[in-house]
Coordinates of C-alpha atoms in Angstrom, one line a residue:
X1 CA 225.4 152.7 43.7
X2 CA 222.6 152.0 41.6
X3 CA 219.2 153.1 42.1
X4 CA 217.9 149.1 43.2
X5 CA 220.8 149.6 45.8
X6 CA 219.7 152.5 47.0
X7 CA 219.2 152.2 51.4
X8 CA 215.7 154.1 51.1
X9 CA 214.4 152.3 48.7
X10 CA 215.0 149.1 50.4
X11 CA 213.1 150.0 53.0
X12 CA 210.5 151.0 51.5
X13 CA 209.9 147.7 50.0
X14 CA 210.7 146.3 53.5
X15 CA 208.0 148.1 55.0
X16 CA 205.6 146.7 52.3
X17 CA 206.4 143.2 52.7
X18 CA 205.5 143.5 56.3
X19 CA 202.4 145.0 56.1
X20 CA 201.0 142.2 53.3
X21 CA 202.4 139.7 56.0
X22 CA 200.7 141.0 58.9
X23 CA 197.6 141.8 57.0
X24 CA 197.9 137.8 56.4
X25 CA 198.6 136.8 59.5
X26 CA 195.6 138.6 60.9
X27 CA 193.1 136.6 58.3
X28 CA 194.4 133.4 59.8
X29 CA 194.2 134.0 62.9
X30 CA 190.2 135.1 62.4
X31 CA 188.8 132.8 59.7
X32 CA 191.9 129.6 59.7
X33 CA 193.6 128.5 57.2
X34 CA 192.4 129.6 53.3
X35 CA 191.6 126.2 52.3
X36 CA 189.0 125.7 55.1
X37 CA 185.3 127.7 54.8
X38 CA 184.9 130.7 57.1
X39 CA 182.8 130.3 60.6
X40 CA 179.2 130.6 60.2
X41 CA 177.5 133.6 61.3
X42 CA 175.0 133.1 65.1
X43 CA 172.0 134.0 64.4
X44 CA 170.5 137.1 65.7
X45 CA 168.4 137.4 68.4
X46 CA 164.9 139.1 68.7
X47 CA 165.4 143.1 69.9
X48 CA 163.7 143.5 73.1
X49 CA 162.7 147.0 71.4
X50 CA 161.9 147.8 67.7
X51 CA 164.3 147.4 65.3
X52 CA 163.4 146.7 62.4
X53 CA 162.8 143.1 60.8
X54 CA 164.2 140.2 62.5
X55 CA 164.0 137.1 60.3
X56 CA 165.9 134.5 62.5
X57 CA 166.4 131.7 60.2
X58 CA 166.6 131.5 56.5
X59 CA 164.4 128.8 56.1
X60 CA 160.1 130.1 55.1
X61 CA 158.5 130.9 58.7
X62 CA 154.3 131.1 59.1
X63 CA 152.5 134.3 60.3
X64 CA 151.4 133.2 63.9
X65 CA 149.9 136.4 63.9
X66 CA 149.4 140.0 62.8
X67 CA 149.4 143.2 65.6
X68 CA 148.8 146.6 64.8
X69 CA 150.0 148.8 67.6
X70 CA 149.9 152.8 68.4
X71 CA 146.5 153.8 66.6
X72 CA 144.4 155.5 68.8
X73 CA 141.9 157.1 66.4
X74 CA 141.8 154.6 63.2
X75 CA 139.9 151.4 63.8
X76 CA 141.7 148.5 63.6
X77 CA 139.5 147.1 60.6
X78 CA 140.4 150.5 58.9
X79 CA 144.0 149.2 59.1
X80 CA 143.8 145.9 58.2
X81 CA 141.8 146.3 54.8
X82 CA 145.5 147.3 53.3
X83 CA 147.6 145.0 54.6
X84 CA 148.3 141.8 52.2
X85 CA 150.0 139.9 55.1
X86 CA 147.5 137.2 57.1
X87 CA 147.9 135.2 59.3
X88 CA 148.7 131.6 58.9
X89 CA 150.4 132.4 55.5
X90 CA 154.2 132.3 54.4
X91 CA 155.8 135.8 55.7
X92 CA 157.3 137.7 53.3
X93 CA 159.7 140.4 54.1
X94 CA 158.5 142.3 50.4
X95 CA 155.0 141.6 51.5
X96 CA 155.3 143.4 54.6
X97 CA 157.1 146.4 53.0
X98 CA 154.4 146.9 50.4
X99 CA 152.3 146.9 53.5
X100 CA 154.0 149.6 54.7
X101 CA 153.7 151.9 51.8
X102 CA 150.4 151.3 51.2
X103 CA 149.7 152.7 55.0
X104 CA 151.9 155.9 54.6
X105 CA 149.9 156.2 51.3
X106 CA 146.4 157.0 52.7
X107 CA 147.8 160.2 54.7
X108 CA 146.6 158.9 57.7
X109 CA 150.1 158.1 59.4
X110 CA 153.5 159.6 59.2
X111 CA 155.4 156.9 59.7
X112 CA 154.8 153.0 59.8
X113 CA 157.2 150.5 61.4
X114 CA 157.7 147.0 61.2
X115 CA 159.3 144.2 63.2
X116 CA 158.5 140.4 64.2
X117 CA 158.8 138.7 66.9
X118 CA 159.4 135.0 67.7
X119 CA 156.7 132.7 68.5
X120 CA 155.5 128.8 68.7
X121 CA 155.5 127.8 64.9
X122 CA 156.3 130.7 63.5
X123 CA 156.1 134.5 63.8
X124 CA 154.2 137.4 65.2
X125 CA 154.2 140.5 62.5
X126 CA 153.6 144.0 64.2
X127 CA 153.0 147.0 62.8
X128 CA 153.1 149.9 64.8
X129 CA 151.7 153.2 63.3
X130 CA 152.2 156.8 64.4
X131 CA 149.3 158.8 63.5
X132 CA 149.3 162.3 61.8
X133 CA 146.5 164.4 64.0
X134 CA 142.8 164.5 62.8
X135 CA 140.3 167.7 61.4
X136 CA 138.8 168.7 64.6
X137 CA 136.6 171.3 62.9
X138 CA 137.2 173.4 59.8
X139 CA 136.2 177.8 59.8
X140 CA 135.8 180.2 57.5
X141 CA 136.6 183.6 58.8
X142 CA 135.7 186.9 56.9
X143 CA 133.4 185.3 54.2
X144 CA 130.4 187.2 53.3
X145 CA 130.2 186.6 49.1
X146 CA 130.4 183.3 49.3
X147 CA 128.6 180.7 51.5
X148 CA 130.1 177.8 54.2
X149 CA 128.7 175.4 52.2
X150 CA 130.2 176.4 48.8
X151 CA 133.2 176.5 50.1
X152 CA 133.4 173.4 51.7
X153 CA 132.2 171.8 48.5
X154 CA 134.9 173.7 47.0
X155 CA 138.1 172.6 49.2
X156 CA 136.6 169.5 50.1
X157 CA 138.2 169.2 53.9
X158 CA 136.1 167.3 56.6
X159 CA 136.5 166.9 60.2
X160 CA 137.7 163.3 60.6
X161 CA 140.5 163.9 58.0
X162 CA 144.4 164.1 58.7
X163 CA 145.7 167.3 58.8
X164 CA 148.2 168.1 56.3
X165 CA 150.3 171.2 55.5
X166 CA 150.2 170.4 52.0
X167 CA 146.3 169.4 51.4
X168 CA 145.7 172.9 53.6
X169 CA 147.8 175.1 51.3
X170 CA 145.7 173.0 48.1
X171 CA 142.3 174.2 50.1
X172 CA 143.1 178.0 50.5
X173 CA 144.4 177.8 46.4
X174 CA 140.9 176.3 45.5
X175 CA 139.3 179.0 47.9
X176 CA 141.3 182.1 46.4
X177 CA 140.2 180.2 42.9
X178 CA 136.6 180.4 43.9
X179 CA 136.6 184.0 45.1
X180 CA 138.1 185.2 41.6
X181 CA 135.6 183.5 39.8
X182 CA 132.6 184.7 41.6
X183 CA 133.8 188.6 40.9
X184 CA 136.1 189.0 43.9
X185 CA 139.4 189.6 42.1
X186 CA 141.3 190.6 44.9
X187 CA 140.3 188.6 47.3
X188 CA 143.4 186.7 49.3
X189 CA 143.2 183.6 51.4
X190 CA 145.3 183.0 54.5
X191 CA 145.7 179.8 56.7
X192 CA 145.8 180.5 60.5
X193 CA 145.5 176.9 61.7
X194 CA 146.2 173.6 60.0
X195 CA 149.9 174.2 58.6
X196 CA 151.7 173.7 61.8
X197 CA 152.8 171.1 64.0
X198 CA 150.6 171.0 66.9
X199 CA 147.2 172.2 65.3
X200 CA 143.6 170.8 66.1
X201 CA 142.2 171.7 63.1
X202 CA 141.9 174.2 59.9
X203 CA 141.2 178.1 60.3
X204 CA 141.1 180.4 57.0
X205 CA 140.8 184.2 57.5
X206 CA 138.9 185.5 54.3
X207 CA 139.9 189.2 52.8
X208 CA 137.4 189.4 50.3
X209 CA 137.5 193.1 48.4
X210 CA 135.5 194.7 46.1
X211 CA 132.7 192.7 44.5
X212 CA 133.4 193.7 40.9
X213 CA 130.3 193.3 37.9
X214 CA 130.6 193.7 34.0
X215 CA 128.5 197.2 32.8
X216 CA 128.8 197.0 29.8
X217 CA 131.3 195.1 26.8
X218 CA 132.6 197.2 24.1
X219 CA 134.5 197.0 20.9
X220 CA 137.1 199.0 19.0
X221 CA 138.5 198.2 15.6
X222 CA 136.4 195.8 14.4
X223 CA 135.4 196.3 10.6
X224 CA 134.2 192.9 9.2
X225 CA 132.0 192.1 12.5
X226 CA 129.5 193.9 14.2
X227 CA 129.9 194.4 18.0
X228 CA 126.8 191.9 17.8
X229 CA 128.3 189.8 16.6
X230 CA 131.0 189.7 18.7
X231 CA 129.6 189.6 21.6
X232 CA 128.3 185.8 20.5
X233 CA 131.4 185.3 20.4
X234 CA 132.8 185.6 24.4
X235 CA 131.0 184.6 27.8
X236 CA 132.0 188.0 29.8
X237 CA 128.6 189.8 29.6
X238 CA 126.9 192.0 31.3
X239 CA 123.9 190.2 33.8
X240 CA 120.3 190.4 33.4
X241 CA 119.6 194.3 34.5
X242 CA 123.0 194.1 35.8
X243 CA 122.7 192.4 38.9
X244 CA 120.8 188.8 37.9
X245 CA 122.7 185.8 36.3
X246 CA 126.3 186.3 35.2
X247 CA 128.0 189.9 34.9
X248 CA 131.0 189.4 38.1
X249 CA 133.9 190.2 37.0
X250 CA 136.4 186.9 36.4
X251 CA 139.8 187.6 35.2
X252 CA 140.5 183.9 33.7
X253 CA 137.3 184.2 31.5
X254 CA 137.8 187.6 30.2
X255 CA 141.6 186.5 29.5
X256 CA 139.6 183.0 27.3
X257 CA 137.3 185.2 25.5
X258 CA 140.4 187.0 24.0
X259 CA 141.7 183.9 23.2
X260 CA 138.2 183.1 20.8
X261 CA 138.4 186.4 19.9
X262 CA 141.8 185.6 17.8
X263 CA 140.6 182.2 16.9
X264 CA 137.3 183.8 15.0
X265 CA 139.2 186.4 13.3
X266 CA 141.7 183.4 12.1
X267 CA 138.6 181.2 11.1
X268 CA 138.2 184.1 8.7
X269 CA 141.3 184.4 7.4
X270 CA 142.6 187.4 9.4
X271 CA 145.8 185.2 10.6
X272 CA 147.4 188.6 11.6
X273 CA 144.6 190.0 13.6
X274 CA 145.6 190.5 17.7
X275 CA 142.8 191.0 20.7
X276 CA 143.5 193.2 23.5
X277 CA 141.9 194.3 26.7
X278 CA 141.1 197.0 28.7
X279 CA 139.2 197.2 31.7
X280 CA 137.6 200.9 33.1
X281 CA 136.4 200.9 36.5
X282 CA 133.7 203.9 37.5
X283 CA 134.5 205.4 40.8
X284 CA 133.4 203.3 43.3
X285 CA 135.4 200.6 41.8
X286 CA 132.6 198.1 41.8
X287 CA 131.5 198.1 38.0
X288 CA 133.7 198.0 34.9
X289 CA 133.6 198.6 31.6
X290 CA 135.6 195.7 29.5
X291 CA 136.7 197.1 25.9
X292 CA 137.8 194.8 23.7
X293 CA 140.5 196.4 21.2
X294 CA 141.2 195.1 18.0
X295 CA 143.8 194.8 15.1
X296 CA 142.4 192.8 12.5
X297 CA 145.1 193.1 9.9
X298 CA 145.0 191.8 6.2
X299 CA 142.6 189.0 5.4
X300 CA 144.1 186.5 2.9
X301 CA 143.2 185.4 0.0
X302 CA 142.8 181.8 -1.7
X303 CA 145.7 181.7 -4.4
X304 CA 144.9 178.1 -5.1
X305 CA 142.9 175.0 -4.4
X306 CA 144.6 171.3 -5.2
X307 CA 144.1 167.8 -4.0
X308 CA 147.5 165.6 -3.5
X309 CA 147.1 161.8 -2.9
X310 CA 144.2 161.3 -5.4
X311 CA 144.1 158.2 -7.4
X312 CA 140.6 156.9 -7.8
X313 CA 139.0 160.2 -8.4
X314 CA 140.8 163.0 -10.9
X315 CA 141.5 166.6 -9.4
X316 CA 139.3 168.5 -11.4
X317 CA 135.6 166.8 -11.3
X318 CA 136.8 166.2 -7.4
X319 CA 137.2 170.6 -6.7
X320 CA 133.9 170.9 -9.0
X321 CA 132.5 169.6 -5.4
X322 CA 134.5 171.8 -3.0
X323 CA 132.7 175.0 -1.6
X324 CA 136.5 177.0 -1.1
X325 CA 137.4 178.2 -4.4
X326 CA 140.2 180.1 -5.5
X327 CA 140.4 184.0 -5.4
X328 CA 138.0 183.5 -2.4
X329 CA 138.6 185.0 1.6
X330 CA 139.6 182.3 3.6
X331 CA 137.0 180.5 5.6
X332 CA 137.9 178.1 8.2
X333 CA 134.3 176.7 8.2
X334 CA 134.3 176.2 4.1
X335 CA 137.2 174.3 4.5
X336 CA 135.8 172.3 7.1
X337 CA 133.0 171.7 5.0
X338 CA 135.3 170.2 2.0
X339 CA 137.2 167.8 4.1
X340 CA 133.3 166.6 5.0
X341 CA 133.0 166.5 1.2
X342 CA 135.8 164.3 0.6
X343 CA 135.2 162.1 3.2
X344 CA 132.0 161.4 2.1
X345 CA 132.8 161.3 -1.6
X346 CA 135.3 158.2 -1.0
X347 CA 133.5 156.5 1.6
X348 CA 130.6 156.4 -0.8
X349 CA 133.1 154.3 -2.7
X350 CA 134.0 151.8 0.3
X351 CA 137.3 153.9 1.1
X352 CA 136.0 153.9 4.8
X353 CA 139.2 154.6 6.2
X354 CA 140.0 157.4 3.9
X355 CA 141.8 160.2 5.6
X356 CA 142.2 164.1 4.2
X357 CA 144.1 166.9 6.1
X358 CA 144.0 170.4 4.7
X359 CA 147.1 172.3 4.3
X360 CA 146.7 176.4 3.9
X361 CA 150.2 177.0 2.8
X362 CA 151.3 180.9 3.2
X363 CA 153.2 181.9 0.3
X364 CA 155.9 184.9 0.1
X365 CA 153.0 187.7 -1.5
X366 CA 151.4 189.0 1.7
X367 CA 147.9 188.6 2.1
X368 CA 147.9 184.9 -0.2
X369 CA 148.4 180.9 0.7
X370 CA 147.5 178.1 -1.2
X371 CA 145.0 175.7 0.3
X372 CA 146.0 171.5 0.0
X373 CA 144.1 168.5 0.8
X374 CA 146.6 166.0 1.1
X375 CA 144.5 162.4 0.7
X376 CA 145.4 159.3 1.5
X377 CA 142.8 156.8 -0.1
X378 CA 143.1 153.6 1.7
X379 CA 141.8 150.5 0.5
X380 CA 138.4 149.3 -1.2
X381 CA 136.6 147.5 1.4
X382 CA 133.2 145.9 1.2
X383 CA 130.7 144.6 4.0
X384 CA 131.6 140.6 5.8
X385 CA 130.2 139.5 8.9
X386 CA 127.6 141.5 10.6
X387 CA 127.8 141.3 14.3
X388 CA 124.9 142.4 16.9
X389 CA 125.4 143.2 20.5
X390 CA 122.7 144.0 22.6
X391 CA 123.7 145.4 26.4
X392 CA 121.0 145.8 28.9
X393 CA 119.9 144.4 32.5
X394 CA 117.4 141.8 30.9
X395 CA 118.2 142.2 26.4
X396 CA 115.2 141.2 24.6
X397 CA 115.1 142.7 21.6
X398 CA 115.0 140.0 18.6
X399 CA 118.2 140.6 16.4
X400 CA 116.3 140.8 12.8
X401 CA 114.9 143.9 14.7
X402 CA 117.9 145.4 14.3
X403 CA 119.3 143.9 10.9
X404 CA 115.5 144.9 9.2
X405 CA 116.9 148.5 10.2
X406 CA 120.3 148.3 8.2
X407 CA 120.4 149.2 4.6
X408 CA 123.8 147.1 4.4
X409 CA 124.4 143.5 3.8
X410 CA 127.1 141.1 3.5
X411 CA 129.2 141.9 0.1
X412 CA 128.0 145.2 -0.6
X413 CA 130.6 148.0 -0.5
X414 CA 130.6 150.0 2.4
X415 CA 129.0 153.3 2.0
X416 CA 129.4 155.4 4.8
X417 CA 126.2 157.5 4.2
X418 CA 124.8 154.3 4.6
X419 CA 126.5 153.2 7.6
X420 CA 124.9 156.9 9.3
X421 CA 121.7 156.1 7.9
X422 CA 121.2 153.2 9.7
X423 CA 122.5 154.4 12.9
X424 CA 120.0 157.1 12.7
X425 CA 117.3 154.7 12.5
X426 CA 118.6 152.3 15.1
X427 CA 118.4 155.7 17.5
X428 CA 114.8 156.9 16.1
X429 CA 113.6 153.5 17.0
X430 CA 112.4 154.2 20.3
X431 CA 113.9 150.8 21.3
X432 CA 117.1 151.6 22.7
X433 CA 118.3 153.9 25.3
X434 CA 119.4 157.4 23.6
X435 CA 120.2 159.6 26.7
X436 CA 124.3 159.7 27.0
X437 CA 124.1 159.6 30.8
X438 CA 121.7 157.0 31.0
X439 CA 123.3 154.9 29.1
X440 CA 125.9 154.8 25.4
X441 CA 123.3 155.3 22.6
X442 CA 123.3 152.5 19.0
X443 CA 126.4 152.7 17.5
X444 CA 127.5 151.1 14.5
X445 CA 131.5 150.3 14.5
X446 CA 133.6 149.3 11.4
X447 CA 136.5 147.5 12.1
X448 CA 139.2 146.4 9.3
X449 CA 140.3 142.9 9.0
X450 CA 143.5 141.6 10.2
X451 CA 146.8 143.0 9.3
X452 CA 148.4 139.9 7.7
X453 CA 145.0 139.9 5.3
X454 CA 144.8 143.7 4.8
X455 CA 146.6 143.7 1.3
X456 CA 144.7 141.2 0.0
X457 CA 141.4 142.1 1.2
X458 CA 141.7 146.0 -0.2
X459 CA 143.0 145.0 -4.0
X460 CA 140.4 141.5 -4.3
X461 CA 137.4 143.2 -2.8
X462 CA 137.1 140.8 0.0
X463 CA 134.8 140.9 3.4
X464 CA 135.6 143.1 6.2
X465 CA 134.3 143.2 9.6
X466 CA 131.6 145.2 10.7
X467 CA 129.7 145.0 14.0
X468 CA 128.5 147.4 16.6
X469 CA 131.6 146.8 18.7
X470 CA 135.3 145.8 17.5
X471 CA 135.2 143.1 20.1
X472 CA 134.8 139.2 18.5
X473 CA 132.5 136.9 20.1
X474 CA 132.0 133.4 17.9
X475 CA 128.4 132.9 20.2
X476 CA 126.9 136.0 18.0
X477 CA 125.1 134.7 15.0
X478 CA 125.9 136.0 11.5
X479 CA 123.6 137.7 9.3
X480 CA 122.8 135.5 5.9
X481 CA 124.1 136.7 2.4
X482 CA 121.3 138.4 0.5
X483 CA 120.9 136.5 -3.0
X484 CA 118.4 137.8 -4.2
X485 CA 119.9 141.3 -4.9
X486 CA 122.0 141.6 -8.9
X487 CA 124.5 144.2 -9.1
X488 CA 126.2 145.3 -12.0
X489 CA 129.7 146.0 -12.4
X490 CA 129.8 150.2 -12.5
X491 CA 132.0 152.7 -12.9
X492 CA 130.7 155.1 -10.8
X493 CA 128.1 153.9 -8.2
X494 CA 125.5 156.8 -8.2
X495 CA 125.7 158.9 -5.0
X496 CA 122.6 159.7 -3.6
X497 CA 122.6 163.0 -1.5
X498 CA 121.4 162.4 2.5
X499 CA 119.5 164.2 3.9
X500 CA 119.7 164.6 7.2
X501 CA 122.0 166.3 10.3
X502 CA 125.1 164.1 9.5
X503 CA 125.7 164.0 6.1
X504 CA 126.2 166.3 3.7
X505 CA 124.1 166.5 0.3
X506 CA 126.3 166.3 -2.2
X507 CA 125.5 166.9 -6.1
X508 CA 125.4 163.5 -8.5
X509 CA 128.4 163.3 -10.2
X510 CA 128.3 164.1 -14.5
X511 CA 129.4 160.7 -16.3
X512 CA 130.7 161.8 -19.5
X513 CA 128.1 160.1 -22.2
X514 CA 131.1 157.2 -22.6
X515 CA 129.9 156.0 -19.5
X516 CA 132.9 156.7 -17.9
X517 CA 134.9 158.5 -15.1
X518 CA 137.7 160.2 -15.7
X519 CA 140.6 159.1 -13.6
X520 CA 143.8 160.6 -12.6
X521 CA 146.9 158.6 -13.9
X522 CA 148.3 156.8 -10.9
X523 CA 152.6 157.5 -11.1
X524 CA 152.7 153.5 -9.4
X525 CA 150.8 151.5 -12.0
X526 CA 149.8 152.4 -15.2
X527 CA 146.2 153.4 -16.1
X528 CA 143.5 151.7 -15.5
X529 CA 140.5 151.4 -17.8
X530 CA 137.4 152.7 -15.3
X531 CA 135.1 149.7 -16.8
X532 CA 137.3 147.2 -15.1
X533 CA 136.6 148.7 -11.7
X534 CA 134.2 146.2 -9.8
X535 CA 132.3 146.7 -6.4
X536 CA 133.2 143.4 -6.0

């Protein structure tokens, strides 16, 4: 007998067939014959209870009306500012549900529902809200360092306000917070009431501790510093005869103050150097003695100074300007100073948007890097359209009042001296609002030209935007090319040192008696004479 034959497996294929047939039958008998379309579906009937949304017809329905139900403490106006559905509009099923979550957002309810009901022309929304209970009253128990008032200032809970676990446990944090930093280190916040279902209002119980003050600051290891020094150098100090104006002991600023610690001795060039801590207390435990301990470590040396990127300007008349010089201590401020230096020197040359990063690179000798400005020059750009903007309640001020007090006009190359220059006269003026909370001070903004025009505009010389804001308005009158200024084609335009709090006053540069620059060979083009170099 074969294995098709076989009695079982007959039946099993028996058993199958009747089970496809009845499964048939059964989709006949409920939806008729396959070739006709299945019975359409009643529609549903309004819930006598809530249910949900009940949108009865597919067809658009108009809000009859809109019900908020269940609020007992928030006004009905106080509801009805965030809901989106009016009435007499299309309803909107995604409408209604944005509704919803922009209820649950305020914290005022725990749950919003939602459900319509059926009405002449149209439909009646309801919302029915179930309110999370209100901040009866709000105590402090146990506080005697720090006052009601504080604290409420600090935490920020009113009566009026829902009560919630999570905005409770957020208070007694920012209590506990406030505690440590007002010399109570080991002080500890509880909640009594406002974390449970049930509660009327917000209770904190208060364990304060020791009041803890600074007696003195003291410092071991220090070599290159004096403890003078130092101490300019932290805020943890002790208060005026020990009791007025600072001295409380505050963990998070003694921690910071180790942290500048490490960052001065780095500024220096002490990149080994570690800051510890100690804290003595005197036997009462109320005053403490803070000792600062420190490892200073080897303090490097300059190996080397280089520029990379440099095209317009060679490397060795550009370090004749740099204060850092090699065999020198590092000094993070010196090398501040000499990005400053480069800036300036190529802005002077209308590379506004020049950009220098320094790069101390630590070599394998211990105690020796190599310092690297990396430069990238950026284009040549000159001055275009000079844009004013005067904000105010009632502007009056006549715009040659402002363009007598530029020293820039349209096709001279922007000098960024220049470009501080004038903002420091536009804010010595006495004509414009200088106070930052009163108001933004002048402000002179350089913006490039387009992108598509940004090659071309670098290598012909061409005009630039430059305006007190980056914003374009066609209504602002330009400021006339000057024609009665010559220049000559130079080299080197002469750098005049500023004087003044922003710039820096850098030495005139020594032209070779030729008349020109020297200039580093560029590896993308080859040499250019320096005569050929134009402002324009």
């Amino acid at each position: 007998m074969s294995v098709a034959d076989h009695p079982l497996r007959y039946g099993h294929n028996l058993a199958i067939a009747l089970l496809v047939l009845i499964a048939q039958a059964e989709a006949r008998a409920q939806f008729g014959p396959p070739s006709m379309p299945p019975p359409a579906l009643p529609a549903m009937a309004t819930p006598a209870a809530p249910s949900g949304y009940n949108v009865a017809n597919a067809a658009p329905q108009l809000v009859v009306d809109v019900q908020v139900r269940g609020n007992t403490i928030t006004k009905d106006y106080e509801i009805q500012k965030h809901l989106r559905t009016r009435k007499d509009r299309e309803f909107d099923a995604e409408l209604v549900q944005s509704d919803v979550r922009s209820l649950v957002s305020t914290g005022l309810f725990r749950d919003v529902q939602t459900y319509t009901r059926p009405a002449d022309g149209g439909v009646i929304v309801i919302y029915e809200v179930f309110e999370r209970p209100r901040i009866q009253y709000v105590r402090h128990l146990g506080n005697r360092g720090v006052s009601e008032k504080k604290m409420v200032k600090e935490h920020g809970l009113k009566v009026g306000d829902s009560i919630n676990s999570y905005a409770t446990e957020e208070a007694r944090r920012k209590i506990e917070d406030l505690y440590h930093r007002s010399g109570f280190p080991q002080a500890q916040i509880s909640i009594l009431e406002g974390d449970k279902p049930g509660d009327k209002g917000v209770v904190f119980l208060v364990n304060e501790g020791a009041l803890e003050r600074i007696w003195d600051v003291e410092f071991e290891g220090n070599t290159i510093a004096t403890d003078a020094r130092l101490k300019t150098q932290i805020e943890s100090k002790p208060g005026i005869m020990w009791y007025f104006w600072r001295g409380k002991v505050d963990r998070s600023k003694i921690d910071a103050d180790v942290e500048k610690l490490t960052g001065y001795y780095r500024s220096l060039g002490y990149f080994r150097a570690r800051v510890g801590r100690e804290m003595v207390f005197d036997d009462s435990g109320k005053w403490v003695t803070l000792k600062f301990v420190i490892d200073e470590g080897p303090r490097y040396v300059v190996r080397s100074v280089s520029v990379e990127g440099n095209v317009k300007f060679a490397s060795g008349p550009l370090l004749d300007f740099l204060e850092l010089k090699s065999g020198q201590f590092f000094d993070q401020s010196a090398m501040t100073k000499d990005i400053n230096t480069i800036v300036d020197l190529y802005g002077s040359q209308g590379h506004v948007f020049a950009d220098v990063q320094a790069d101390p690179r630590f070599l394998e000798e211990p105690g020796q890097l190599d310092v690297v400005y990396r430069v990238q020059e950026g284009g040549v750009f000159s001055v275009g359209d000079i844009r004013v903007k005067i904000e105010g309640e009632y502007p009056h001020t006549r715009e040659s009042v402002i363009l007598n007090r530029l020293s820039l006009r349209p096709g001279d190359i922007l000098d960024t001296r220049e470009l501080r220059a004038s903002e420091r006269r536009l804010k010595s003026s006495q004509l414009f609002e200088t106070n930052p909370q009163l108001g933004d001070p002048p402000k002179i903004v350089v913006t490039p030209p387009d992108l598509q025009a940004i090659g071309n505009t670098a290598s012909s010389g061409g005009s630039t935007v430059r305006g007190q804001q980056p914003e374009y308005d066609s209504r602002m009158p330009r400021a006339p090319a000057r024609s009665d200024v010559v220049r000559q084609p130079s080299a080197y335009p002469p750098m005049q040192p500023q004087v003044g709090p922003y710039s820096l006053e850098l030495p005139s540069p020594v032209i070779p008696a030729s008349g020109t620059m020297p200039i580093a060979p560029s590896p993308y083009a080859p040499p250019v004479p320096a005569t050929s170099y134009s402002p324009r």
